[in-house]
Amino acid sequence: MNGLFSGAAARAALRSAHACLEELMSSVGTTGLAAATQSPGLLATVDQHIAGIRDSLSSDVRPLTPVILAAYAEGVRDAAFKHGWRPPADPIDWTDNDWVLTRLLAVCSLARTLP
């Protein structure tokens, strides 16, 4: 019985992670990744954030998974909300240097590389 529950819990966690990453891609990734292709500065900043995320998650030791990335993104958002950050009500202006949005954009970029 324990093995069956573990499998069900793992599948539920994976479904939840995919839903989280899809929502993030919809709200941040689509416009942000398009903007990054047009802005070398934004692309470089996203690359720096990707390196920071990989370092933070020790991706050199264990592979990134949707569950790990989604949990990381939720942690970034939760911490940002606790410190008063709110997502923009209007379309995102990628010329603003918003650390939280750029970090979440880096998560989206990493998520696109997952199998």
Coordinates of N, CA and C in Angstrom, one line a residue:
M1 N 0.8 -1.2 0.0 CA 0.0 0.0 0.0 C 0.9 1.3 0.0
N2 N 2.0 1.2 0.7 CA 2.8 2.4 0.8 C 3.4 2.8 -0.6
G3 N 3.8 1.8 -1.4 CA 4.3 2.1 -2.7 C 3.3 2.7 -3.6
L4 N 2.1 2.2 -3.5 CA 1.0 2.8 -4.3 C 0.7 4.2 -4.0
F5 N 0.7 4.5 -2.7 CA 0.5 5.9 -2.3 C 1.6 6.8 -2.7
S6 N 2.8 6.3 -2.6 CA 4.0 7.1 -3.0 C 3.9 7.5 -4.5
G7 N 3.5 6.5 -5.3 CA 3.4 6.8 -6.7 C 2.3 7.8 -7.0
A8 N 1.2 7.7 -6.3 CA 0.1 8.6 -6.5 C 0.5 10.0 -6.0
A9 N 1.2 10.1 -4.9 CA 1.6 11.4 -4.4 C 2.6 12.0 -5.4
A10 N 3.5 11.2 -5.9 CA 4.5 11.7 -6.9 C 3.8 12.3 -8.2
R11 N 2.8 11.5 -8.6 CA 2.1 12.0 -9.8 C 1.3 13.3 -9.5
A12 N 0.7 13.4 -8.4 CA 0.0 14.6 -8.0 C 1.0 15.8 -7.9
A13 N 2.1 15.5 -7.3 CA 3.1 16.6 -7.2 C 3.6 17.1 -8.6
L14 N 3.8 16.1 -9.5 CA 4.2 16.5 -10.8 C 3.1 17.2 -11.6
R15 N 1.9 16.8 -11.4 CA 0.8 17.6 -12.1 C 0.7 19.0 -11.5
S16 N 0.8 19.1 -10.2 CA 0.8 20.4 -9.6 C 1.9 21.3 -10.1
A17 N 3.1 20.7 -10.2 CA 4.3 21.4 -10.6 C 4.1 21.9 -12.1
H18 N 3.6 21.0 -12.9 CA 3.4 21.4 -14.3 C 2.4 22.6 -14.4
A19 N 1.3 22.5 -13.6 CA 0.3 23.6 -13.6 C 0.9 24.9 -13.1
C20 N 1.8 24.8 -12.1 CA 2.4 26.0 -11.6 C 3.3 26.6 -12.7
L21 N 4.1 25.8 -13.3 CA 5.0 26.3 -14.3 C 4.3 26.8 -15.6
E22 N 3.2 26.2 -15.9 CA 2.4 26.7 -17.1 C 1.8 28.0 -16.7
E23 N 1.3 28.2 -15.5 CA 0.7 29.5 -15.1 C 1.8 30.6 -15.1
L24 N 3.0 30.2 -14.6 CA 4.1 31.1 -14.6 C 4.5 31.5 -16.1
M25 N 4.6 30.5 -16.9 CA 4.9 30.8 -18.3 C 3.9 31.7 -19.0
S26 N 2.6 31.5 -18.6 CA 1.5 32.4 -19.2 C 1.6 33.8 -18.7
S27 N 1.9 33.9 -17.4 CA 1.9 35.3 -16.8 C 3.2 36.1 -16.9
V28 N 4.3 35.3 -17.1 CA 5.6 36.0 -17.1 C 6.5 35.6 -18.3
G29 N 6.5 34.3 -18.5 CA 7.4 33.7 -19.5 C 7.2 34.1 -21.0
T30 N 6.0 34.1 -21.4 CA 5.7 34.3 -22.8 C 6.2 35.7 -23.2
T31 N 5.8 36.7 -22.5 CA 6.2 38.1 -22.9 C 7.7 38.3 -22.5
G32 N 8.1 37.8 -21.4 CA 9.5 38.0 -21.0 C 10.5 37.4 -21.9
L33 N 10.2 36.1 -22.3 CA 11.2 35.5 -23.2 C 11.2 36.1 -24.6
A34 N 10.1 36.6 -25.0 CA 10.0 37.4 -26.3 C 10.8 38.7 -26.1
A35 N 10.7 39.3 -25.0 CA 11.4 40.6 -24.8 C 12.9 40.3 -24.7
A36 N 13.3 39.2 -24.1 CA 14.7 38.9 -24.0 C 15.4 38.6 -25.3
T37 N 14.6 38.1 -26.3 CA 15.2 37.9 -27.6 C 15.5 39.2 -28.3
Q38 N 14.8 40.3 -27.9 CA 15.0 41.6 -28.5 C 15.9 42.5 -27.7
S39 N 16.3 42.1 -26.5 CA 17.1 42.9 -25.6 C 18.3 42.1 -25.1
P40 N 19.5 42.3 -25.6 CA 20.7 41.6 -25.1 C 20.9 41.9 -23.6
G41 N 20.6 43.0 -23.1 CA 20.7 43.3 -21.7 C 19.8 42.4 -20.8
L42 N 18.6 42.3 -21.2 CA 17.6 41.5 -20.5 C 18.1 40.0 -20.6
L43 N 18.5 39.6 -21.7 CA 18.9 38.2 -21.9 C 20.1 37.9 -21.0
A44 N 21.0 38.8 -20.9 CA 22.2 38.6 -20.0 C 21.8 38.6 -18.6
T45 N 20.9 39.4 -18.2 CA 20.4 39.4 -16.8 C 19.7 38.1 -16.5
V46 N 18.9 37.6 -17.4 CA 18.2 36.3 -17.2 C 19.2 35.2 -17.1
D47 N 20.2 35.3 -18.0 CA 21.3 34.2 -17.9 C 22.0 34.2 -16.5
Q48 N 22.2 35.4 -15.9 CA 22.8 35.5 -14.6 C 21.8 34.9 -13.6
H49 N 20.6 35.2 -13.7 CA 19.6 34.6 -12.8 C 19.5 33.1 -12.9
I50 N 19.6 32.6 -14.1 CA 19.6 31.2 -14.3 C 20.8 30.5 -13.6
A51 N 22.0 31.2 -13.7 CA 23.2 30.7 -13.0 C 22.9 30.7 -11.5
G52 N 22.3 31.7 -11.0 CA 22.0 31.8 -9.6 C 21.1 30.8 -9.1
I53 N 20.1 30.5 -9.9 CA 19.1 29.4 -9.6 C 19.8 28.1 -9.6
R54 N 20.5 27.8 -10.6 CA 21.2 26.5 -10.7 C 22.2 26.3 -9.5
D55 N 22.8 27.4 -9.1 CA 23.7 27.4 -7.9 C 22.9 27.1 -6.6
S56 N 21.8 27.8 -6.5 CA 21.0 27.7 -5.3 C 20.4 26.3 -5.2
L57 N 20.0 25.7 -6.3 CA 19.4 24.4 -6.3 C 20.4 23.3 -6.4
S58 N 21.7 23.6 -6.5 CA 22.7 22.6 -6.6 C 22.5 21.7 -7.8
S59 N 22.1 22.3 -8.9 CA 21.8 21.5 -10.1 C 23.0 20.7 -10.7
D60 N 24.2 21.0 -10.2 CA 25.3 20.3 -10.6 C 25.4 18.9 -9.9
V61 N 24.6 18.8 -8.8 CA 24.6 17.6 -8.0 C 23.4 16.7 -8.3
R62 N 22.2 17.4 -8.5 CA 21.0 16.7 -8.8 C 20.3 17.4 -9.9
P63 N 19.7 16.7 -10.8 CA 19.0 17.3 -12.0 C 17.8 18.1 -11.6
L64 N 17.6 19.2 -12.3 CA 16.4 20.0 -12.1 C 15.2 19.2 -12.6
T65 N 14.1 19.3 -11.9 CA 12.9 18.7 -12.2 C 11.8 19.7 -12.2
P66 N 10.6 19.5 -12.8 CA 9.5 20.4 -12.7 C 9.1 20.7 -11.2
V67 N 9.1 19.6 -10.4 CA 8.7 19.8 -9.0 C 9.7 20.8 -8.3
I68 N 11.0 20.6 -8.5 CA 12.0 21.4 -7.8 C 11.9 22.9 -8.3
L69 N 11.7 23.1 -9.7 CA 11.6 24.4 -10.2 C 10.3 25.1 -9.7
A70 N 9.2 24.4 -9.7 CA 8.0 25.0 -9.3 C 8.0 25.4 -7.8
A71 N 8.6 24.5 -7.0 CA 8.7 24.8 -5.6 C 9.6 26.1 -5.4
Y72 N 10.7 26.1 -6.2 CA 11.6 27.3 -6.1 C 10.8 28.6 -6.5
A73 N 10.1 28.5 -7.6 CA 9.3 29.7 -8.0 C 8.3 30.1 -7.0
E74 N 7.6 29.2 -6.4 CA 6.6 29.5 -5.3 C 7.3 30.1 -4.1
G75 N 8.5 29.6 -3.8 CA 9.3 30.2 -2.7 C 9.7 31.7 -3.0
V76 N 10.1 31.9 -4.2 CA 10.5 33.3 -4.6 C 9.2 34.2 -4.5
R77 N 8.1 33.8 -5.0 CA 6.9 34.6 -5.0 C 6.5 34.8 -3.5
D78 N 6.5 33.7 -2.7 CA 6.0 33.9 -1.3 C 6.9 34.9 -0.6
A79 N 8.2 34.7 -0.7 CA 9.1 35.7 -0.1 C 8.9 37.1 -0.5
A80 N 8.7 37.3 -1.8 CA 8.5 38.6 -2.4 C 7.2 39.2 -1.8
F81 N 6.1 38.4 -1.8 CA 4.9 38.9 -1.2 C 5.0 39.3 0.3
K82 N 5.8 38.5 1.0 CA 6.0 38.9 2.4 C 6.7 40.2 2.6
H83 N 7.5 40.6 1.6 CA 8.3 41.8 1.6 C 7.6 43.0 0.9
G84 N 6.3 42.8 0.5 CA 5.5 43.8 0.0 C 5.5 43.9 -1.6
W85 N 6.2 43.0 -2.2 CA 6.2 43.0 -3.7 C 4.8 42.5 -4.2
R86 N 4.3 43.2 -5.2 CA 3.1 42.8 -5.9 C 3.3 42.7 -7.4
P87 N 2.7 41.8 -8.1 CA 2.9 41.7 -9.5 C 2.3 42.9 -10.2
P88 N 2.8 43.4 -11.3 CA 2.2 44.6 -12.0 C 0.8 44.3 -12.4
A89 N -0.1 45.3 -12.3 CA -1.4 45.1 -12.7 C -1.5 45.3 -14.3
D90 N -0.6 46.1 -14.8 CA -0.6 46.3 -16.2 C 0.4 45.3 -16.9
P91 N 0.4 45.3 -18.2 CA 1.4 44.4 -18.9 C 2.8 44.7 -18.3
I92 N 3.6 43.7 -18.2 CA 5.0 43.9 -17.7 C 5.8 44.7 -18.6
D93 N 6.5 45.7 -18.0 CA 7.5 46.5 -18.7 C 8.8 45.9 -18.4
W94 N 9.4 45.2 -19.4 CA 10.6 44.5 -19.2 C 11.8 45.4 -19.2
T95 N 11.6 46.7 -19.4 CA 12.7 47.6 -19.3 C 13.0 48.0 -17.8
D96 N 11.9 47.8 -17.0 CA 12.1 48.0 -15.5 C 13.0 46.9 -15.0
N97 N 13.8 47.1 -14.0 CA 14.7 46.1 -13.5 C 14.0 45.5 -12.2
D98 N 13.0 44.7 -12.4 CA 12.3 44.1 -11.3 C 13.0 42.7 -11.0
W99 N 13.7 42.6 -9.9 CA 14.4 41.4 -9.6 C 13.5 40.2 -9.6
V100 N 12.3 40.3 -8.9 CA 11.4 39.1 -8.8 C 11.0 38.7 -10.1
L101 N 10.5 39.6 -11.0 CA 10.0 39.2 -12.3 C 11.1 38.5 -13.1
T102 N 12.3 39.1 -13.0 CA 13.5 38.5 -13.8 C 13.8 37.2 -13.3
R103 N 13.8 37.0 -12.0 CA 14.1 35.6 -11.4 C 13.0 34.6 -11.9
L104 N 11.8 35.0 -11.9 CA 10.7 34.1 -12.3 C 10.8 33.9 -13.8
L105 N 11.3 34.9 -14.6 CA 11.5 34.7 -16.0 C 12.6 33.6 -16.2
A106 N 13.6 33.7 -15.4 CA 14.7 32.7 -15.4 C 14.2 31.3 -15.1
V107 N 13.3 31.2 -14.2 CA 12.6 29.9 -13.9 C 11.9 29.4 -15.2
C108 N 11.2 30.3 -15.9 CA 10.5 29.9 -17.1 C 11.5 29.4 -18.2
S109 N 12.6 30.1 -18.3 CA 13.6 29.7 -19.2 C 14.2 28.3 -18.9
L110 N 14.5 28.1 -17.7 CA 14.9 26.8 -17.2 C 13.9 25.7 -17.5
A111 N 12.6 26.0 -17.2 CA 11.5 25.1 -17.4 C 11.4 24.6 -18.8
R112 N 11.8 25.5 -19.8 CA 11.7 25.1 -21.2 C 12.8 24.1 -21.5
T113 N 13.8 23.9 -20.7 CA 14.9 23.0 -21.0 C 14.6 21.6 -20.4
L114 N 13.6 21.5 -19.6 CA 13.3 20.2 -18.9 C 12.7 19.2 -19.9
P115 N 13.0 17.9 -19.7 CA 12.5 16.9 -20.6 C 11.0 16.7 -20.4

